[in-house]
mmCIF file of C-alpha atoms and ligand atoms in Angstrom:
data_model
loop_
_atom_site.group_PDB
_atom_site.id
_atom_site.type_symbol
_atom_site.label_atom_id
_atom_site.label_comp_id
_atom_site.label_asym_id
_atom_site.label_seq_id
_atom_site.Cartn_x
_atom_site.Cartn_y
_atom_site.Cartn_z
ATOM 1 C CA UNK O 1230 7.088 15.391 11.553
ATOM 2 C CA UNK O 1231 5.343 12.180 12.591
ATOM 3 C CA UNK O 1232 3.228 10.654 9.865
ATOM 4 C CA UNK O 1233 0.311 8.299 9.219
ATOM 5 C CA UNK O 1234 -0.219 6.728 5.812
ATOM 6 C CA UNK O 1235 -2.649 4.360 4.168
ATOM 7 C CA UNK O 1236 -4.133 3.495 0.792
ATOM 8 C CA UNK O 1237 -6.898 1.621 -0.985
ATOM 9 C CA UNK O 1238 -6.814 -0.089 -4.377
ATOM 10 C CA UNK O 1239 -9.271 1.200 -7.001
ATOM 11 C CA UNK O 1240 -10.182 -2.335 -8.042
ATOM 12 C CA UNK O 1241 -13.929 -1.971 -7.609
ATOM 13 C CA UNK O 1242 -16.480 0.342 -6.087
ATOM 14 C CA UNK O 1243 -15.820 1.033 -2.433
ATOM 15 C CA UNK O 1244 -17.904 -1.189 -0.164
ATOM 16 C CA UNK O 1245 -18.880 -0.950 3.498
ATOM 17 C CA UNK O 1246 -16.180 -3.496 4.447
ATOM 18 C CA UNK O 1247 -13.400 -1.208 3.247
ATOM 19 C CA UNK O 1248 -15.289 1.801 4.565
ATOM 20 C CA UNK O 1249 -15.716 0.443 8.094
ATOM 21 C CA UNK O 1250 -12.317 -1.289 8.159
ATOM 22 C CA UNK O 1251 -10.317 1.644 6.886
ATOM 23 C CA UNK O 1252 -11.843 4.932 5.644
ATOM 24 C CA UNK O 1253 -13.990 5.520 8.720
ATOM 25 C CA UNK O 1254 -10.856 5.030 10.830
ATOM 26 C CA UNK O 1255 -8.864 7.523 8.780
ATOM 27 C CA UNK O 1256 -11.573 10.091 9.405
ATOM 28 C CA UNK O 1257 -11.504 9.389 13.128
ATOM 29 C CA UNK O 1258 -7.714 9.447 13.327
ATOM 30 C CA UNK O 1259 -7.344 12.746 11.474
ATOM 31 C CA UNK O 1260 -9.204 14.363 14.387
ATOM 32 C CA UNK O 1261 -7.747 12.264 17.191
ATOM 33 C CA UNK O 1262 -4.095 12.573 16.165
ATOM 34 C CA UNK O 1263 -3.533 16.259 15.424
ATOM 35 C CA UNK O 1264 0.276 15.976 15.726
ATOM 36 C CA UNK O 1265 0.521 13.684 12.730
ATOM 37 C CA UNK O 1266 0.707 14.527 9.064
ATOM 38 C CA UNK O 1267 -1.595 12.271 7.000
ATOM 39 C CA UNK O 1268 -0.933 10.741 3.601
ATOM 40 C CA UNK O 1269 -3.853 8.836 2.108
ATOM 41 C CA UNK O 1270 -3.696 7.617 -1.458
ATOM 42 C CA UNK O 1271 -5.343 5.748 -4.292
ATOM 43 C CA UNK O 1272 -3.212 2.658 -4.910
ATOM 44 C CA UNK O 1273 -3.673 2.498 -8.671
ATOM 45 C CA UNK O 1274 -0.297 0.868 -9.344
ATOM 46 C CA UNK O 1275 -1.409 -1.981 -7.115
ATOM 47 C CA UNK O 1276 -4.614 -2.323 -9.125
ATOM 48 C CA UNK O 1277 -2.803 -3.283 -12.345
ATOM 49 C CA UNK O 1278 -1.135 -6.366 -10.860
ATOM 50 C CA UNK O 1279 -4.132 -8.193 -12.318
ATOM 51 C CA UNK O 1280 -5.599 -7.224 -15.743
ATOM 52 C CA UNK O 1281 -7.793 -4.089 -15.727
ATOM 53 C CA UNK O 1282 -9.943 -2.355 -18.314
ATOM 54 C CA UNK O 1283 -8.576 1.151 -19.004
ATOM 55 C CA UNK O 1284 -11.888 3.074 -18.909
ATOM 56 C CA UNK O 1285 -13.039 1.271 -15.819
ATOM 57 C CA UNK O 1286 -9.774 1.893 -13.989
ATOM 58 C CA UNK O 1287 -9.873 5.631 -14.756
ATOM 59 C CA UNK O 1288 -13.419 5.840 -13.465
ATOM 60 C CA UNK O 1289 -12.636 3.928 -10.293
ATOM 61 C CA UNK O 1290 -9.587 6.081 -9.494
ATOM 62 C CA UNK O 1291 -11.671 9.228 -9.617
ATOM 63 C CA UNK O 1292 -14.578 7.635 -7.804
ATOM 64 C CA UNK O 1293 -12.329 6.562 -4.940
ATOM 65 C CA UNK O 1294 -10.770 10.028 -4.709
ATOM 66 C CA UNK O 1295 -14.210 11.634 -4.449
ATOM 67 C CA UNK O 1296 -15.415 9.034 -1.963
ATOM 68 C CA UNK O 1297 -12.473 9.609 0.361
ATOM 69 C CA UNK O 1298 -13.501 13.256 0.671
ATOM 70 C CA UNK O 1299 -17.223 12.490 0.722
ATOM 71 C CA UNK O 1300 -16.621 10.107 3.649
ATOM 72 C CA UNK O 1301 -15.126 12.939 5.632
ATOM 73 C CA UNK O 1302 -11.398 13.144 4.921
ATOM 74 C CA UNK O 1303 -10.465 16.771 5.396
ATOM 75 C CA UNK O 1304 -8.276 17.975 2.531
ATOM 76 C CA UNK O 1305 -6.766 20.568 4.864
ATOM 77 C CA UNK O 1306 -5.596 17.778 7.187
ATOM 78 C CA UNK O 1307 -4.800 15.035 4.712
ATOM 79 C CA UNK O 1308 -2.552 14.868 1.673
ATOM 80 C CA UNK O 1309 -4.697 12.915 -0.771
ATOM 81 C CA UNK O 1310 -2.903 11.709 -3.878
ATOM 82 C CA UNK O 1311 -2.831 9.143 -6.669
ATOM 83 C CA UNK O 1312 0.046 6.681 -6.301
ATOM 84 C CA UNK O 1313 1.011 6.553 -10.003
ATOM 85 C CA UNK O 1314 1.367 10.359 -10.074
ATOM 86 C CA UNK O 1315 4.253 10.110 -7.615
ATOM 87 C CA UNK O 1316 7.067 8.264 -9.418
ATOM 88 C CA UNK O 1317 9.179 7.522 -6.332
ATOM 89 C CA UNK O 1318 6.788 4.689 -5.385
ATOM 90 C CA UNK O 1319 7.718 2.506 -8.337
ATOM 91 C CA UNK O 1320 11.389 3.426 -8.045
ATOM 92 C CA UNK O 1321 11.548 2.674 -4.333
ATOM 93 C CA UNK O 1322 9.728 -0.598 -4.915
ATOM 94 C CA UNK O 1323 12.570 -1.716 -7.172
ATOM 95 C CA UNK O 1324 15.200 -0.772 -4.612
ATOM 96 C CA UNK O 1325 13.317 -2.739 -1.964
ATOM 97 C CA UNK O 1326 13.011 -5.752 -4.269
ATOM 98 C CA UNK O 1327 16.787 -5.807 -4.232
ATOM 99 C CA UNK O 1328 16.565 -6.132 -0.459
ATOM 100 C CA UNK O 1329 13.802 -8.764 -0.303
ATOM 101 C CA UNK O 1330 13.847 -12.511 -0.764
ATOM 102 C CA UNK O 1331 11.787 -14.671 -3.088
ATOM 103 C CA UNK O 1332 10.988 -17.002 -0.182
ATOM 104 C CA UNK O 1333 9.422 -14.298 1.953
ATOM 105 C CA UNK O 1334 7.274 -13.015 -0.916
ATOM 106 C CA UNK O 1335 6.174 -16.568 -1.707
ATOM 107 C CA UNK O 1336 4.797 -16.865 1.820
ATOM 108 C CA UNK O 1337 2.315 -13.986 1.387
ATOM 109 C CA UNK O 1338 -1.171 -15.471 1.691
ATOM 110 C CA UNK O 1339 -2.775 -12.803 -0.495
ATOM 111 C CA UNK O 1340 -0.362 -13.664 -3.316
ATOM 112 C CA UNK O 1341 -1.067 -17.367 -2.876
ATOM 113 C CA UNK O 1342 -4.858 -16.812 -2.935
ATOM 114 C CA UNK O 1343 -4.869 -14.427 -5.872
ATOM 115 C CA UNK O 1344 -2.429 -16.403 -7.995
ATOM 116 C CA UNK O 1345 -4.459 -19.565 -7.404
ATOM 117 C CA UNK O 1346 -7.637 -17.832 -8.633
ATOM 118 C CA UNK O 1347 -5.964 -16.323 -11.685
ATOM 119 C CA UNK O 1348 -6.948 -18.073 -14.882
ATOM 120 C CA UNK O 1349 -4.420 -16.412 -17.180
ATOM 121 C CA UNK O 1350 -0.720 -15.820 -16.442
ATOM 122 C CA UNK O 1351 0.256 -14.577 -12.988
ATOM 123 C CA UNK O 1352 2.253 -11.366 -13.358
ATOM 124 C CA UNK O 1353 5.573 -10.582 -11.708
ATOM 125 C CA UNK O 1354 3.806 -7.445 -10.401
ATOM 126 C CA UNK O 1355 1.403 -9.571 -8.378
ATOM 127 C CA UNK O 1356 4.367 -11.353 -6.843
ATOM 128 C CA UNK O 1357 6.329 -8.197 -5.990
ATOM 129 C CA UNK O 1358 3.198 -6.321 -4.820
ATOM 130 C CA UNK O 1359 4.292 -6.332 -1.131
ATOM 131 C CA UNK O 1360 7.524 -4.520 -1.982
ATOM 132 C CA UNK O 1361 5.468 -1.774 -3.633
ATOM 133 C CA UNK O 1362 3.342 -1.567 -0.513
ATOM 134 C CA UNK O 1363 6.512 -1.401 1.601
ATOM 135 C CA UNK O 1364 7.752 1.407 -0.668
ATOM 136 C CA UNK O 1365 4.476 3.319 -0.202
ATOM 137 C CA UNK O 1366 4.945 3.244 3.544
ATOM 138 C CA UNK O 1367 8.712 3.621 3.948
ATOM 139 C CA UNK O 1368 8.995 6.576 1.558
ATOM 140 C CA UNK O 1369 7.030 8.689 4.033
ATOM 141 C CA UNK O 1370 8.554 7.346 7.259
ATOM 142 C CA UNK O 1371 5.019 6.520 8.365
ATOM 143 C CA UNK O 1372 4.907 5.644 12.034
ATOM 144 C CA UNK O 1373 1.383 4.219 11.890
ATOM 145 C CA UNK O 1374 -0.469 2.499 9.069
ATOM 146 C CA UNK O 1375 -4.213 2.033 9.665
ATOM 147 C CA UNK O 1376 -5.391 -1.094 7.830
ATOM 148 C CA UNK O 1377 -7.849 -3.977 8.073
ATOM 149 C CA UNK O 1378 -6.865 -7.425 9.318
ATOM 150 C CA UNK O 1379 -6.054 -8.782 5.845
ATOM 151 C CA UNK O 1380 -3.124 -6.368 5.415
ATOM 152 C CA UNK O 1381 -1.388 -7.385 8.639
ATOM 153 C CA UNK O 1382 0.980 -9.816 6.941
ATOM 154 C CA UNK O 1383 2.055 -7.196 4.391
ATOM 155 C CA UNK O 1384 2.747 -4.799 7.228
ATOM 156 C CA UNK O 1385 4.881 -7.393 9.003
ATOM 157 C CA UNK O 1386 6.884 -7.907 5.827
ATOM 158 C CA UNK O 1387 7.309 -4.129 5.507
ATOM 159 C CA UNK O 1388 8.706 -4.056 9.046
ATOM 160 C CA UNK O 1389 11.119 -6.902 8.252
ATOM 161 C CA UNK O 1390 12.338 -5.159 5.104
ATOM 162 C CA UNK O 1391 12.724 -1.835 6.948
ATOM 163 C CA UNK O 1392 14.748 -3.442 9.738
ATOM 164 C CA UNK O 1393 16.943 -5.301 7.280
ATOM 165 C CA UNK O 1394 17.650 -2.143 5.272
ATOM 166 C CA UNK O 1395 18.246 -0.164 8.470
ATOM 167 C CA UNK O 1396 20.871 -2.696 9.576
ATOM 168 C CA UNK O 1397 22.557 -2.641 6.201
ATOM 169 C CA UNK O 1398 22.395 1.083 5.403
ATOM 170 C CA UNK O 1399 22.513 2.786 8.762
ATOM 171 C CA UNK O 1400 18.984 3.500 9.981
ATOM 172 C CA UNK O 1401 17.270 5.039 7.019
ATOM 173 C CA UNK O 1402 13.610 4.080 7.518
ATOM 174 C CA UNK O 1403 11.057 4.468 10.291
ATOM 175 C CA UNK O 1404 9.782 0.989 11.165
ATOM 176 C CA UNK O 1405 5.976 1.326 10.806
ATOM 177 C CA UNK O 1406 3.332 -0.066 13.131
ATOM 178 C CA UNK O 1407 -0.061 -1.283 11.926
ATOM 179 C CA UNK O 1408 -3.158 0.314 13.431
ATOM 180 C CA UNK O 1409 -5.896 -2.283 13.296
ATOM 181 C CA UNK O 1410 -9.299 -1.411 14.728
ATOM 182 C CA UNK O 1411 -10.616 -3.695 17.471
ATOM 183 C CA UNK O 1412 -14.036 -3.905 15.843
ATOM 184 C CA UNK O 1413 -14.545 -3.821 12.093
ATOM 185 C CA UNK O 1414 -11.081 -4.883 10.959
ATOM 186 C CA UNK O 1415 -12.721 -7.741 9.123
ATOM 187 C CA UNK O 1416 -16.235 -7.223 7.800
ATOM 188 C CA UNK O 1417 -17.486 -10.460 6.293
ATOM 189 C CA UNK O 1418 -19.351 -11.209 3.069
ATOM 190 C CA UNK O 1419 -23.135 -10.928 3.368
ATOM 191 C CA UNK O 1420 -23.551 -14.152 1.434
ATOM 192 C CA UNK O 1421 -20.767 -16.236 2.977
ATOM 193 C CA UNK O 1422 -19.910 -14.852 6.409
ATOM 194 C CA UNK O 1423 -16.824 -17.083 6.675
ATOM 195 C CA UNK O 1424 -15.153 -14.953 3.935
ATOM 196 C CA UNK O 1425 -14.262 -11.253 4.038
ATOM 197 C CA UNK O 1426 -16.397 -8.766 2.147
ATOM 198 C CA UNK O 1427 -14.399 -8.010 -0.977
ATOM 199 C CA UNK O 1428 -14.488 -5.594 -3.922
ATOM 200 C CA UNK O 1429 -13.531 -8.432 -6.227
ATOM 201 C CA UNK O 1430 -16.116 -11.034 -5.123
ATOM 202 C CA UNK O 1431 -18.095 -12.167 -8.206
ATOM 203 C CA UNK O 1432 -21.308 -12.214 -6.180
ATOM 204 C CA UNK O 1433 -22.568 -8.598 -5.981
ATOM 205 C CA UNK O 1434 -24.988 -9.635 -3.241
ATOM 206 C CA UNK O 1435 -22.017 -10.287 -0.950
ATOM 207 C CA UNK O 1436 -21.481 -6.569 -0.340
ATOM 208 C CA UNK O 1437 -23.025 -3.111 -0.113
ATOM 209 C CA UNK O 1438 -21.227 -0.469 -2.124
ATOM 210 C CA UNK O 1439 -21.142 3.076 -0.801
ATOM 211 C CA UNK O 1440 -22.914 4.331 -3.914
ATOM 212 C CA UNK O 1441 -25.708 1.731 -3.892
ATOM 213 C CA UNK O 1442 -29.258 3.170 -3.903
ATOM 214 C CA UNK O 1443 -31.549 2.842 -0.885
ATOM 215 C CA UNK O 1444 -33.529 -0.131 -2.195
ATOM 216 C CA UNK O 1445 -30.370 -2.144 -2.922
ATOM 217 C CA UNK O 1446 -28.840 -1.345 0.475
ATOM 218 C CA UNK O 1447 -31.949 -2.559 2.264
ATOM 219 C CA UNK O 1448 -32.353 -5.588 0.021
ATOM 220 C CA UNK O 1449 -28.757 -6.696 0.618
ATOM 221 C CA UNK O 1450 -29.222 -6.517 4.373
ATOM 222 C CA UNK O 1451 -32.567 -8.358 4.223
ATOM 223 C CA UNK O 1452 -31.031 -11.172 2.192
ATOM 224 C CA UNK O 1453 -27.822 -11.402 4.256
ATOM 225 C CA UNK O 1454 -27.093 -14.943 5.391
ATOM 226 C CA UNK O 1455 -27.717 -15.588 9.110
ATOM 227 C CA UNK O 1456 -28.755 -18.893 10.739
ATOM 228 C CA UNK O 1457 -31.877 -20.637 11.960
ATOM 229 C CA UNK O 1458 -31.577 -19.631 15.623
ATOM 230 C CA UNK O 1459 -33.348 -16.318 15.114
ATOM 231 C CA UNK O 1460 -31.854 -14.554 18.138
ATOM 232 C CA UNK O 1461 -29.694 -11.416 18.155
ATOM 233 C CA UNK O 1462 -26.622 -12.654 20.037
ATOM 234 C CA UNK O 1463 -22.967 -11.845 19.325
ATOM 235 C CA UNK O 1464 -20.959 -15.034 18.848
ATOM 236 C CA UNK O 1465 -18.417 -14.603 16.033
ATOM 237 C CA UNK O 1466 -17.061 -18.162 16.392
ATOM 238 C CA UNK O 1467 -20.319 -20.054 16.030
ATOM 239 C CA UNK O 1468 -22.674 -17.479 14.500
ATOM 240 C CA UNK O 1469 -20.654 -15.550 11.947
ATOM 241 C CA UNK O 1470 -23.612 -14.153 9.975
ATOM 242 C CA UNK O 1471 -25.538 -12.382 12.709
ATOM 243 C CA UNK O 1472 -22.296 -11.352 14.455
ATOM 244 C CA UNK O 1473 -21.105 -9.703 11.245
ATOM 245 C CA UNK O 1474 -24.362 -7.752 10.935
ATOM 246 C CA UNK O 1475 -24.096 -6.753 14.597
ATOM 247 C CA UNK O 1476 -20.557 -5.514 13.954
ATOM 248 C CA UNK O 1477 -21.801 -3.286 11.137
ATOM 249 C CA UNK O 1478 -24.608 -2.036 13.388
ATOM 250 C CA UNK O 1479 -22.278 -1.445 16.314
ATOM 251 C CA UNK O 1480 -19.744 0.648 14.382
ATOM 252 C CA UNK O 1481 -22.253 2.779 12.526
ATOM 253 C CA UNK O 1482 -24.673 3.374 15.387
ATOM 254 C CA UNK O 1483 -21.842 3.667 17.939
ATOM 255 C CA UNK O 1484 -23.395 1.162 20.359
ATOM 256 C CA UNK O 1485 -21.940 -1.927 22.056
ATOM 257 C CA UNK O 1486 -22.909 -5.536 21.338
ATOM 258 C CA UNK O 1487 -24.519 -5.738 24.800
ATOM 259 C CA UNK O 1488 -26.708 -2.762 23.993
ATOM 260 C CA UNK O 1489 -27.771 -4.316 20.697
ATOM 261 C CA UNK O 1490 -28.572 -7.630 22.376
ATOM 262 C CA UNK O 1491 -30.632 -5.869 24.993
ATOM 263 C CA UNK O 1492 -32.532 -3.813 22.435
ATOM 264 C CA UNK O 1493 -33.460 -6.880 20.352
ATOM 265 C CA UNK O 1494 -34.150 -9.261 23.220
ATOM 266 C CA UNK O 1495 -37.205 -11.314 22.247
ATOM 267 C CA UNK O 1496 -37.210 -9.871 18.721
ATOM 268 C CA UNK O 1497 -36.291 -11.579 15.468
ATOM 269 C CA UNK O 1498 -34.051 -11.062 12.438
ATOM 270 C CA UNK O 1499 -36.701 -9.180 10.478
ATOM 271 C CA UNK O 1500 -36.916 -6.312 12.921
ATOM 272 C CA UNK O 1501 -33.155 -6.205 13.401
ATOM 273 C CA UNK O 1502 -32.456 -6.266 9.673
ATOM 274 C CA UNK O 1503 -35.053 -3.587 8.916
ATOM 275 C CA UNK O 1504 -33.407 -1.292 11.451
ATOM 276 C CA UNK O 1505 -29.911 -2.103 10.205
ATOM 277 C CA UNK O 1506 -30.950 -1.382 6.604
ATOM 278 C CA UNK O 1507 -32.135 2.054 7.688
ATOM 279 C CA UNK O 1508 -28.995 2.698 9.762
ATOM 280 C CA UNK O 1509 -26.705 1.834 6.847
ATOM 281 C CA UNK O 1510 -28.777 3.919 4.447
ATOM 282 C CA UNK O 1511 -28.710 6.944 6.778
ATOM 283 C CA UNK O 1512 -24.916 6.603 7.059
ATOM 284 C CA UNK O 1513 -24.428 6.438 3.296
ATOM 285 C CA UNK O 1514 -26.948 9.069 2.220
ATOM 286 C CA UNK O 1515 -24.857 12.154 3.100
ATOM 287 C CA UNK O 1516 -21.764 10.465 1.625
ATOM 288 C CA UNK O 1517 -23.608 9.963 -1.665
ATOM 289 C CA UNK O 1518 -24.836 13.550 -1.677
ATOM 290 C CA UNK O 1519 -21.341 14.925 -1.122
ATOM 291 C CA UNK O 1520 -19.957 12.505 -3.701
ATOM 292 C CA UNK O 1521 -22.351 13.821 -6.353
ATOM 293 C CA UNK O 1522 -21.215 17.378 -5.705
ATOM 294 C CA UNK O 1523 -17.566 16.434 -5.910
ATOM 295 C CA UNK O 1524 -17.226 13.922 -8.691
ATOM 296 C CA UNK O 1525 -17.036 16.366 -11.578
ATOM 297 C CA UNK O 1526 -15.781 19.356 -9.644
ATOM 298 C CA UNK O 1527 -12.622 21.385 -10.014
ATOM 299 C CA UNK O 1528 -12.294 21.140 -6.266
ATOM 300 C CA UNK O 1529 -11.440 17.440 -6.475
ATOM 301 C CA UNK O 1530 -8.651 18.064 -8.988
ATOM 302 C CA UNK O 1531 -7.253 20.826 -6.833
ATOM 303 C CA UNK O 1532 -7.189 18.541 -3.798
ATOM 304 C CA UNK O 1533 -5.372 15.849 -5.777
ATOM 305 C CA UNK O 1534 -2.880 18.361 -7.216
ATOM 306 C CA UNK O 1535 -2.060 19.670 -3.775
ATOM 307 C CA UNK O 1536 -1.696 16.137 -2.387
ATOM 308 C CA UNK O 1537 0.533 15.102 -5.247
ATOM 309 C CA UNK O 1538 2.804 18.098 -4.777
ATOM 310 C CA UNK O 1539 3.415 17.353 -1.110
ATOM 311 C CA UNK O 1540 3.753 13.580 -1.639
ATOM 312 C CA UNK O 1541 6.231 14.198 -4.461
ATOM 313 C CA UNK O 1542 8.388 16.407 -2.296
ATOM 314 C CA UNK O 1543 8.532 14.084 0.713
ATOM 315 C CA UNK O 1544 8.981 10.868 -1.278
ATOM 316 C CA UNK O 1545 11.600 12.228 -3.656
ATOM 317 C CA UNK O 1546 13.772 13.313 -0.766
ATOM 318 C CA UNK O 1547 13.632 9.873 0.835
ATOM 319 C CA UNK O 1548 14.262 8.110 -2.446
ATOM 320 C CA UNK O 1549 17.407 10.143 -3.115
ATOM 321 C CA UNK O 1550 18.644 9.655 0.400
ATOM 322 C CA UNK O 1551 18.345 5.893 0.025
ATOM 323 C CA UNK O 1552 19.920 5.902 -3.451
ATOM 324 C CA UNK O 1553 22.811 7.855 -2.037
ATOM 325 C CA UNK O 1554 23.301 5.379 0.824
ATOM 326 C CA UNK O 1555 23.303 2.483 -1.638
ATOM 327 C CA UNK O 1556 25.922 4.212 -3.798
ATOM 328 C CA UNK O 1557 23.747 4.785 -6.869
ATOM 329 C CA UNK O 1558 24.304 7.668 -9.288
ATOM 330 C CA UNK O 1559 26.881 10.401 -8.770
ATOM 331 C CA UNK O 1560 27.934 11.785 -5.404
ATOM 332 C CA UNK O 1561 26.428 15.225 -4.858
HETATM 333 P P1 LIG F 1327 -7.543 -2.976 -0.215
HETATM 334 O O1 LIG F 1327 -7.759 -2.017 -1.312
HETATM 335 O O2 LIG F 1327 -7.838 -4.414 -0.468
HETATM 336 O O3 LIG F 1327 -8.378 -2.532 1.056
HETATM 337 C C1 LIG F 1327 -8.247 -1.221 1.586
HETATM 338 C C2 LIG F 1327 -8.298 -1.249 3.093
HETATM 339 O O4 LIG F 1327 -9.555 -1.754 3.531
HETATM 340 C C3 LIG F 1327 -9.375 -2.861 4.372
HETATM 341 N N1 LIG F 1327 -10.447 -3.819 4.079
HETATM 342 C C4 LIG F 1327 -11.295 -4.299 4.979
HETATM 343 N N2 LIG F 1327 -11.417 -4.059 6.294
HETATM 344 C C5 LIG F 1327 -12.407 -4.711 6.941
HETATM 345 N N3 LIG F 1327 -13.261 -5.587 6.337
HETATM 346 C C6 LIG F 1327 -13.170 -5.848 5.019
HETATM 347 N N4 LIG F 1327 -14.006 -6.701 4.440
HETATM 348 C C7 LIG F 1327 -12.151 -5.181 4.267
HETATM 349 N N5 LIG F 1327 -11.787 -5.195 2.959
HETATM 350 C C8 LIG F 1327 -10.741 -4.350 2.867
HETATM 351 C C9 LIG F 1327 -7.996 -3.422 4.016
HETATM 352 O O5 LIG F 1327 -7.440 -4.142 5.074
HETATM 353 C C10 LIG F 1327 -7.229 -2.154 3.729
HETATM 354 O O6 LIG F 1327 -6.755 -1.556 4.906
HETATM 355 N N6 LIG F 1327 -2.566 -3.428 -0.345
HETATM 356 C C11 LIG F 1327 -3.666 -2.632 0.147
HETATM 357 C C12 LIG F 1327 -3.601 -1.191 -0.330
HETATM 358 C C13 LIG F 1327 -2.309 -0.537 -0.046
HETATM 359 C C14 LIG F 1327 -1.867 -0.027 1.206
HETATM 360 C C15 LIG F 1327 -0.566 0.490 0.961
HETATM 361 C C16 LIG F 1327 -2.443 0.050 2.470
HETATM 362 C C17 LIG F 1327 -1.328 -0.347 -0.959
HETATM 363 N N7 LIG F 1327 -0.259 0.276 -0.356
HETATM 364 C C18 LIG F 1327 0.178 1.067 1.986
HETATM 365 C C19 LIG F 1327 -1.690 0.646 3.493
HETATM 366 C C20 LIG F 1327 -0.391 1.150 3.242
HETATM 367 C C21 LIG F 1327 -4.972 -3.246 -0.330
HETATM 368 O O7 LIG F 1327 -5.001 -3.980 -1.272
HETATM 369 O O8 LIG F 1327 -6.076 -2.822 0.354
#
């Protein structure tokens, strides 16, 4: 069966960047690609590559699980699971490390950025992170991996590793292709529109989290950085701030940039931002309502149990197949 897989790290509350760049796409794809089996997971092993508080991590894992469903993932269509509950991921990561080179991991820009920012010791886990991500994908023979722009390099590395292993061990993995949305693959920070909106940005005003209350959502939009031109025109090269807000508007309201420009012709930022605040709030309100129903429900645990069972079965089979090809263990 053809498969689609993706994941999100529970490193902070989910924000509209991750939502528009990934979750909203998963929801769309689950309906548009009925021939594919979906695996969507909570990448908690990835989250511990930098130090994490235990209570906070637990809370964020559960929160992300509930938000996936609240955003519209259909548990009948999607196998939703927690990465650390499926042991083949860590095992496969090790096997792939033995087929990866230090030089290629050193070139990963996310590793370079994160290790530069790190004040205390940089862990080996942060360095080998892309091999864990490759394991996540290759274990399930995922044909497509929907991600935002910032994961493109990791996907390219995954493809290189898969091709290398295929040449060495006789075609064992499906070589995955990234699925990157044309609009929304990189939602920028509301405070510095030259940077991406990020869960780990110290400035909380740089993002809107999916669980933020109405007044915060609207305040964040009102105080989003734009420029002094005051016109609603899409120009991502020269006018990152307003173009970023127009991107958010366009995806949520389902209208083109031309339509937005036309609608706000002769109007200023205030009117545009007031409308956008309302649009974002109306998008998030039903998600928050569903989230509140789910967060302490048995239903959520049942969904995760079912997802884990299926993920375990598929991944274990692939892991053993690869181990066998390498010559590990006993011949069976
Ligand atoms: P993470 O948790 O940083 O982000 C999750 C997904 O959201 C996308 N994204 C964005 N898209 C648009 N604008 C933004 N501002 C924005 N911020 C985040 C990311 O591109 C990503 O698709 N390593 C991954 C998680 C992962 C994974 C995997 C993904 C682990 N294993 C296997 C796919 C397949 C990560 O850290 O994403």
